[in-house]
Short mmCIF file of C-alpha atoms in Angstrom, two decimals:
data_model
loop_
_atom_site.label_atom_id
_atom_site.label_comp_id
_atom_site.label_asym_id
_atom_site.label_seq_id
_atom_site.Cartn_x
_atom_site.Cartn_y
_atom_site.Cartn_z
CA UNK A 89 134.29 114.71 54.02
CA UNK A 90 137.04 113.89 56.75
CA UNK A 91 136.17 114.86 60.12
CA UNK A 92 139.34 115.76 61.28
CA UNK A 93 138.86 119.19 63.23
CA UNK A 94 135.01 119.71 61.36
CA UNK A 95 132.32 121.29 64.09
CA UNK A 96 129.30 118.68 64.40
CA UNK A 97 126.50 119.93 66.36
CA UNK A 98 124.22 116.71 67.84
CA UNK A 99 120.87 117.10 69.13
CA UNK A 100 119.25 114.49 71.44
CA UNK A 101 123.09 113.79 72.49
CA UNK A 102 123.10 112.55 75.70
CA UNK A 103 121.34 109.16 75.49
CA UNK A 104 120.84 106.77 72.31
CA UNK A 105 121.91 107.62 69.08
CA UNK A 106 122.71 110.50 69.93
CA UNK A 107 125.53 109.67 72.40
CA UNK A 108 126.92 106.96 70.18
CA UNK A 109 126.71 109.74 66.75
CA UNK A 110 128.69 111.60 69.62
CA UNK A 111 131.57 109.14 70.26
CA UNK A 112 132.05 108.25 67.26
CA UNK A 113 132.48 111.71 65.67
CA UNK A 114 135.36 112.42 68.55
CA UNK A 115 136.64 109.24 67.73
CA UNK A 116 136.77 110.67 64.06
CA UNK A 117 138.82 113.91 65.49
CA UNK A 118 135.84 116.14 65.06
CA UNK A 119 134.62 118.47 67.47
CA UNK A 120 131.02 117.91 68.62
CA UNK A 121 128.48 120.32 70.50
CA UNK A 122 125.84 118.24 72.74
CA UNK A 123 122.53 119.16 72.48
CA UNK A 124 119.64 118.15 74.88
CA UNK A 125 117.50 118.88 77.37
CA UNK A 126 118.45 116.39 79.67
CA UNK A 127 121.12 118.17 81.77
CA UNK A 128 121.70 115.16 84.23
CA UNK A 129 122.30 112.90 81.58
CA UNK A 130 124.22 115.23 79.45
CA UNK A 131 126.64 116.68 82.18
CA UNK A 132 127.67 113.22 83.24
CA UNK A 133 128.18 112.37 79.49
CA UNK A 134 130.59 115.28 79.16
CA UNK A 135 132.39 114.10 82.11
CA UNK A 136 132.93 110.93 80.63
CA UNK A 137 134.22 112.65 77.31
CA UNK A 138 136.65 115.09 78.60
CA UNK A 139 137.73 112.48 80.57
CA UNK A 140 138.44 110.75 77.08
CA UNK A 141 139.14 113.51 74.78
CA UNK A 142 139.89 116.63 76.46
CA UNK A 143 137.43 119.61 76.70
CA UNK A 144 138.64 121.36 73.91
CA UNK A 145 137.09 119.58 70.98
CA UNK A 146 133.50 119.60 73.57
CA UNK A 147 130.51 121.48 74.17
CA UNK A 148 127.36 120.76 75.92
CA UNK A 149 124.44 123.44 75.81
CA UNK A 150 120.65 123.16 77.08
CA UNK A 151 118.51 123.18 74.38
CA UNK A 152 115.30 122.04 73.68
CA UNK A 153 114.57 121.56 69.66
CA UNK A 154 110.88 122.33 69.70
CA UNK A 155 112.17 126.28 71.04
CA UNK A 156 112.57 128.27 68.12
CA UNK A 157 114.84 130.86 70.40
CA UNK A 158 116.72 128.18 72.16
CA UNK A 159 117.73 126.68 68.86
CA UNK A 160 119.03 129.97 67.22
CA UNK A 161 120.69 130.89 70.53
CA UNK A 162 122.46 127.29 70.44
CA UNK A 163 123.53 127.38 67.14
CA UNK A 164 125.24 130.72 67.04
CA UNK A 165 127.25 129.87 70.22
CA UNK A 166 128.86 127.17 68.68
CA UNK A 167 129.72 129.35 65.63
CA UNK A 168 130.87 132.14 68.35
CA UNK A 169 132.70 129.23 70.09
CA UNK A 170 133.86 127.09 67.05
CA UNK A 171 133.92 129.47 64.03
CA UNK A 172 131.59 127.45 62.26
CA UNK A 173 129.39 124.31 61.22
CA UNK A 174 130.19 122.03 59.32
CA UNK A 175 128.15 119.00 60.69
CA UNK A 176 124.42 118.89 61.74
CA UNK A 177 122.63 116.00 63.39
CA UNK A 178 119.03 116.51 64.09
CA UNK A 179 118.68 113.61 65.90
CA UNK A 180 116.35 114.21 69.64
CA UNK A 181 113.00 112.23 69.08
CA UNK A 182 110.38 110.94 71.68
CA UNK A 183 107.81 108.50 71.06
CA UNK A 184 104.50 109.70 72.41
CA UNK A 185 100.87 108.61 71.31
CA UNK A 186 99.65 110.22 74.61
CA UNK A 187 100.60 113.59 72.95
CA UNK A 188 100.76 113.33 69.24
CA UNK A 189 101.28 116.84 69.00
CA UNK A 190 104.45 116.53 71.25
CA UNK A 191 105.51 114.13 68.99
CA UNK A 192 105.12 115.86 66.07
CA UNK A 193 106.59 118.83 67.44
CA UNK A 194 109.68 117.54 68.45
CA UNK A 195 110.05 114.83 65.57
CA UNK A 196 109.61 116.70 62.57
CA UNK A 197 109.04 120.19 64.08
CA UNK A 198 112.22 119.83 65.64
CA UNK A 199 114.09 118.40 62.56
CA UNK A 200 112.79 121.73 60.60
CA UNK A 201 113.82 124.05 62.56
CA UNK A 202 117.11 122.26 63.20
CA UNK A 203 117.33 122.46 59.02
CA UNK A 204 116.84 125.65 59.05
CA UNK A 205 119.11 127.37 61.74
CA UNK A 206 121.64 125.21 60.33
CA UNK A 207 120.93 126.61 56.93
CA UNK A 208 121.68 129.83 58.38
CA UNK A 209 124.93 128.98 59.42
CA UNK A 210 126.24 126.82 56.72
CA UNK A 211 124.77 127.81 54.05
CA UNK A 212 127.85 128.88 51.26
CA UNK A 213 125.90 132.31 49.80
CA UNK A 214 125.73 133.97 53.12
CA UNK A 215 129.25 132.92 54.37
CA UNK A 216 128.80 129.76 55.95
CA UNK A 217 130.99 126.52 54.56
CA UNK A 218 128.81 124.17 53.89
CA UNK A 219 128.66 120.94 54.69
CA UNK A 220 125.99 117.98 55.24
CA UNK A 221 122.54 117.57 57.89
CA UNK A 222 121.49 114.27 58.80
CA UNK A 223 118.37 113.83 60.10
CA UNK A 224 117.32 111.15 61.95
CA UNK A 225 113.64 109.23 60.73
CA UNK A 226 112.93 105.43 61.51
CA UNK A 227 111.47 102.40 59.36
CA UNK A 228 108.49 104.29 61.10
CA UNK A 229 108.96 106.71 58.16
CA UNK A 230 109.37 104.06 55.64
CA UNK A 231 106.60 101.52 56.32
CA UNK A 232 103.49 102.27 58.33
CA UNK A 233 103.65 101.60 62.21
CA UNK A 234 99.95 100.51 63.20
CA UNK A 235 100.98 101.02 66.74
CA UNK A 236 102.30 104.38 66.64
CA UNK A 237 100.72 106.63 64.08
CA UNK A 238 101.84 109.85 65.19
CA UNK A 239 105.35 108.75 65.41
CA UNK A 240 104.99 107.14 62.36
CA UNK A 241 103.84 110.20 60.81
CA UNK A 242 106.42 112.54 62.37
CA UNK A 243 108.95 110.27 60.80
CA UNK A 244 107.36 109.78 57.00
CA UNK A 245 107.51 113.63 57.35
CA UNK A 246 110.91 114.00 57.75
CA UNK A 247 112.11 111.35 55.07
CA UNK A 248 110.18 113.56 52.89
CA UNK A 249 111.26 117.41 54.16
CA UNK A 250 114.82 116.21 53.95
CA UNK A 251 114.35 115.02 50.50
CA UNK A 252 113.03 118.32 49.20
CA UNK A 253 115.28 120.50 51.30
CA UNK A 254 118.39 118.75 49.50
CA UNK A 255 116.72 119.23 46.27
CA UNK A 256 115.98 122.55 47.06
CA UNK A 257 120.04 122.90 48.64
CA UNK A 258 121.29 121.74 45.35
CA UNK A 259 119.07 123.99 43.33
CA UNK A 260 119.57 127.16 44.98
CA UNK A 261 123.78 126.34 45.41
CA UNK A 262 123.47 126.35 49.46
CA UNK A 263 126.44 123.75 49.56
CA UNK A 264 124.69 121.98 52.09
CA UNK A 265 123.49 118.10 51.78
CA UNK A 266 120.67 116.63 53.55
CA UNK A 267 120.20 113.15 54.19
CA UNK A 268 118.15 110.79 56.97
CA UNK A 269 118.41 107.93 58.52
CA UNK A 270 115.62 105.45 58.73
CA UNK A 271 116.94 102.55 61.54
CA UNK A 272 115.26 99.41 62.56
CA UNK A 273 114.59 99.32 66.46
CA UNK A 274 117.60 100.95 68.33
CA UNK A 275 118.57 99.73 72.07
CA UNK A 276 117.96 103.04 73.45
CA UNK A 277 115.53 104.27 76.41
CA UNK A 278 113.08 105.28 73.73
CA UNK A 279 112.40 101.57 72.90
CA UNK A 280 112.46 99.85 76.32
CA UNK A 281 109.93 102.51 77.24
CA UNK A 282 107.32 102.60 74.78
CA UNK A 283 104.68 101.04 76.46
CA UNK A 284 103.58 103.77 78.98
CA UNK A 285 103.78 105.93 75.54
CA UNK A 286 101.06 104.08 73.45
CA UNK A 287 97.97 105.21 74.39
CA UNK A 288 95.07 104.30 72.88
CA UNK A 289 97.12 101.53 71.49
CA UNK A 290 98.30 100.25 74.20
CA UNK A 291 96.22 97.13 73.39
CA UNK A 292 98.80 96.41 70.43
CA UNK A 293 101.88 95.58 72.74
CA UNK A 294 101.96 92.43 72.26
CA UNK A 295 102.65 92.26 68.16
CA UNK A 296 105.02 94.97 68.62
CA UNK A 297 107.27 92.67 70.98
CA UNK A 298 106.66 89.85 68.05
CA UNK A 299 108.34 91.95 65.35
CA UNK A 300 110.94 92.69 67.49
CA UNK A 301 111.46 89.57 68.13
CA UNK A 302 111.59 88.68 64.25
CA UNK A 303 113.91 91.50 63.28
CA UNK A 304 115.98 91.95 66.36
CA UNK A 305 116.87 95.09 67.65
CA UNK A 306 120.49 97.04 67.30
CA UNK A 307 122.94 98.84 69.45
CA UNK A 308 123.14 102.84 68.77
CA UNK A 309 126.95 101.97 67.59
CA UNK A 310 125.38 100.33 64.77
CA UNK A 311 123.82 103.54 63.55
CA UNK A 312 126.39 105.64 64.49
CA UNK A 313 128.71 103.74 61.97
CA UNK A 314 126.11 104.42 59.09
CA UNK A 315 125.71 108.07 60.20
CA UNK A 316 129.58 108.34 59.63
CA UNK A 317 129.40 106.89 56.36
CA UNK A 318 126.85 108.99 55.11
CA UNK A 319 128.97 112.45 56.42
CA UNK A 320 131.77 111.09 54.63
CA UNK A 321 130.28 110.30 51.13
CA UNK A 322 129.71 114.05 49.71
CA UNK A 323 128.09 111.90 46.29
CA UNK A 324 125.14 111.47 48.99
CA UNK A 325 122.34 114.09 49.02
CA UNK A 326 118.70 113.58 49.29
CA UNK A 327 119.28 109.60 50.49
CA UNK A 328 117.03 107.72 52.96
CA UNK A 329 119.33 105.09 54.39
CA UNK A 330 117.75 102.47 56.25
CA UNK A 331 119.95 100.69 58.52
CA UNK A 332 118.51 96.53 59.71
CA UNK A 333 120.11 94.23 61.24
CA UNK A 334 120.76 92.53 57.97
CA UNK A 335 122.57 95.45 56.16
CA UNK A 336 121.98 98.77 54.72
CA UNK A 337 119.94 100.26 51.67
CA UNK A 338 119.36 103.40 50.26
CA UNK A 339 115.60 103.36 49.56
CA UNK A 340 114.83 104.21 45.71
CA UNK A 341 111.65 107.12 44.85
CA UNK A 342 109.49 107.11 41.97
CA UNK A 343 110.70 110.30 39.85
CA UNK A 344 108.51 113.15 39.00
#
């Protein structure tokens, strides 16, 4: 899929990933609606952009991914605005052992719903165009995080909803993929603030910091390039691609 002129709608856009999915999409020639909650953040983004790109391939709307009504209300005004979808990032996560239920809420709640408006929109048998979702997991959701259990949860969760949603896409002739992302640890604000987020774990800190220190951690430009790959290869559906430091690797299931 070339991005020229496709409509990619990014949620958790304004910091992160999110922003970096973001520029590199414009850089691509799509056109990319911002989702987030953080209007401060967001709005000086945008200024940034336009300041870049022009404001006519940009859209930034308040939205917070654990509302079921803010979500559907987001999504049709970019089709209103756009004339379609053709791109879907579900990518706004928070890591929160304080409040597992937040976490799971937003995490893989969020990632559902996202799936699902999007179906709504791109989906071929009702009139959409189709197209491809990428959801954003972690190694969290690959290998068990002793430290954060809830987010490591939220994230297994999603490796496996997006998995049988793009089963269940190709089955059913939607003409939508679905494919995650499972990165290593991502310079972002959701990393260099995890300790006030860890609870009853808090204890742990200190072999967290050691395998960071043995992996390394990666700029959000680094996963923005893999997100872009995985748009663009329409042989990829159903994939969990984690992204290290040392490389990539599409992670292999046992069959049924």
């Amino acid at each position: 899929m070339a991005l020229n002129g496709k409509v990619a709608v990014v949620t958790g856009a304004a910091m992160g990933i999110g922003k970096a999915i973001t520029e590199r999409f414009l850089q691509s020639s799509a056109k990319v609606v911002l989702l987030d909650m953080n209007e401060t953040a967001a709005k000086s983004l945008m200024q940034e952009l336009v300041a870049q790109h022009g404001d006519d391939r940009l859209l930034f709307l308040s939205c917070n991914v654990a509302c079921d009504d803010q979500m559907k209300a987001a999504f049709q005004k970019v089709t209103e605005t756009f004339g379609g979808i053709d791109i879907v990032c579900n990518n706004a996560g928070i890591l929160d052992e304080c409040d597992w239920e937040k976490t799971v809420s937003v995490n893989l709640g969020g990632v559902i719903r996202g799936s699902y408006v999007a179906l709504e929109h791109m989906n071929k048998l009702t009139g959409g165009r189709g197209g491809v979702v990428i959801n954003t997991a972690s190694v969290a959701g690959v290998f068990p995080m002793e430290a954060f259990p809830a987010y490591s949860a939220s994230k297994h969760g999603v490796v496996g909803f997006t998995r049988a949603l793009a089963a269940a896409s190709t089955a059913s002739g939607y003409g939508v993929r679905f494919n995650a992302i499972c990165p290593g640890a991502v310079q972002t604000p959701l990393l260099s603030g995890f300790r006030s987020k860890m609870g009853r774990f808090a204890h742990m800190e200190p072999a967290v910091h050691q395998v960071m220190t043995q992996t390394g951690t990666m700029k959000p430009c680094v996963v923005a390039e893999s997100v872009l790959a995985l748009v663009m290869d329409e042989t990829r559906n159903g994939e969990a691609l984690m992204i290290l430091q040392e490389g990539n690797a599409y992670l292999s299931f046992p069959s049924l």
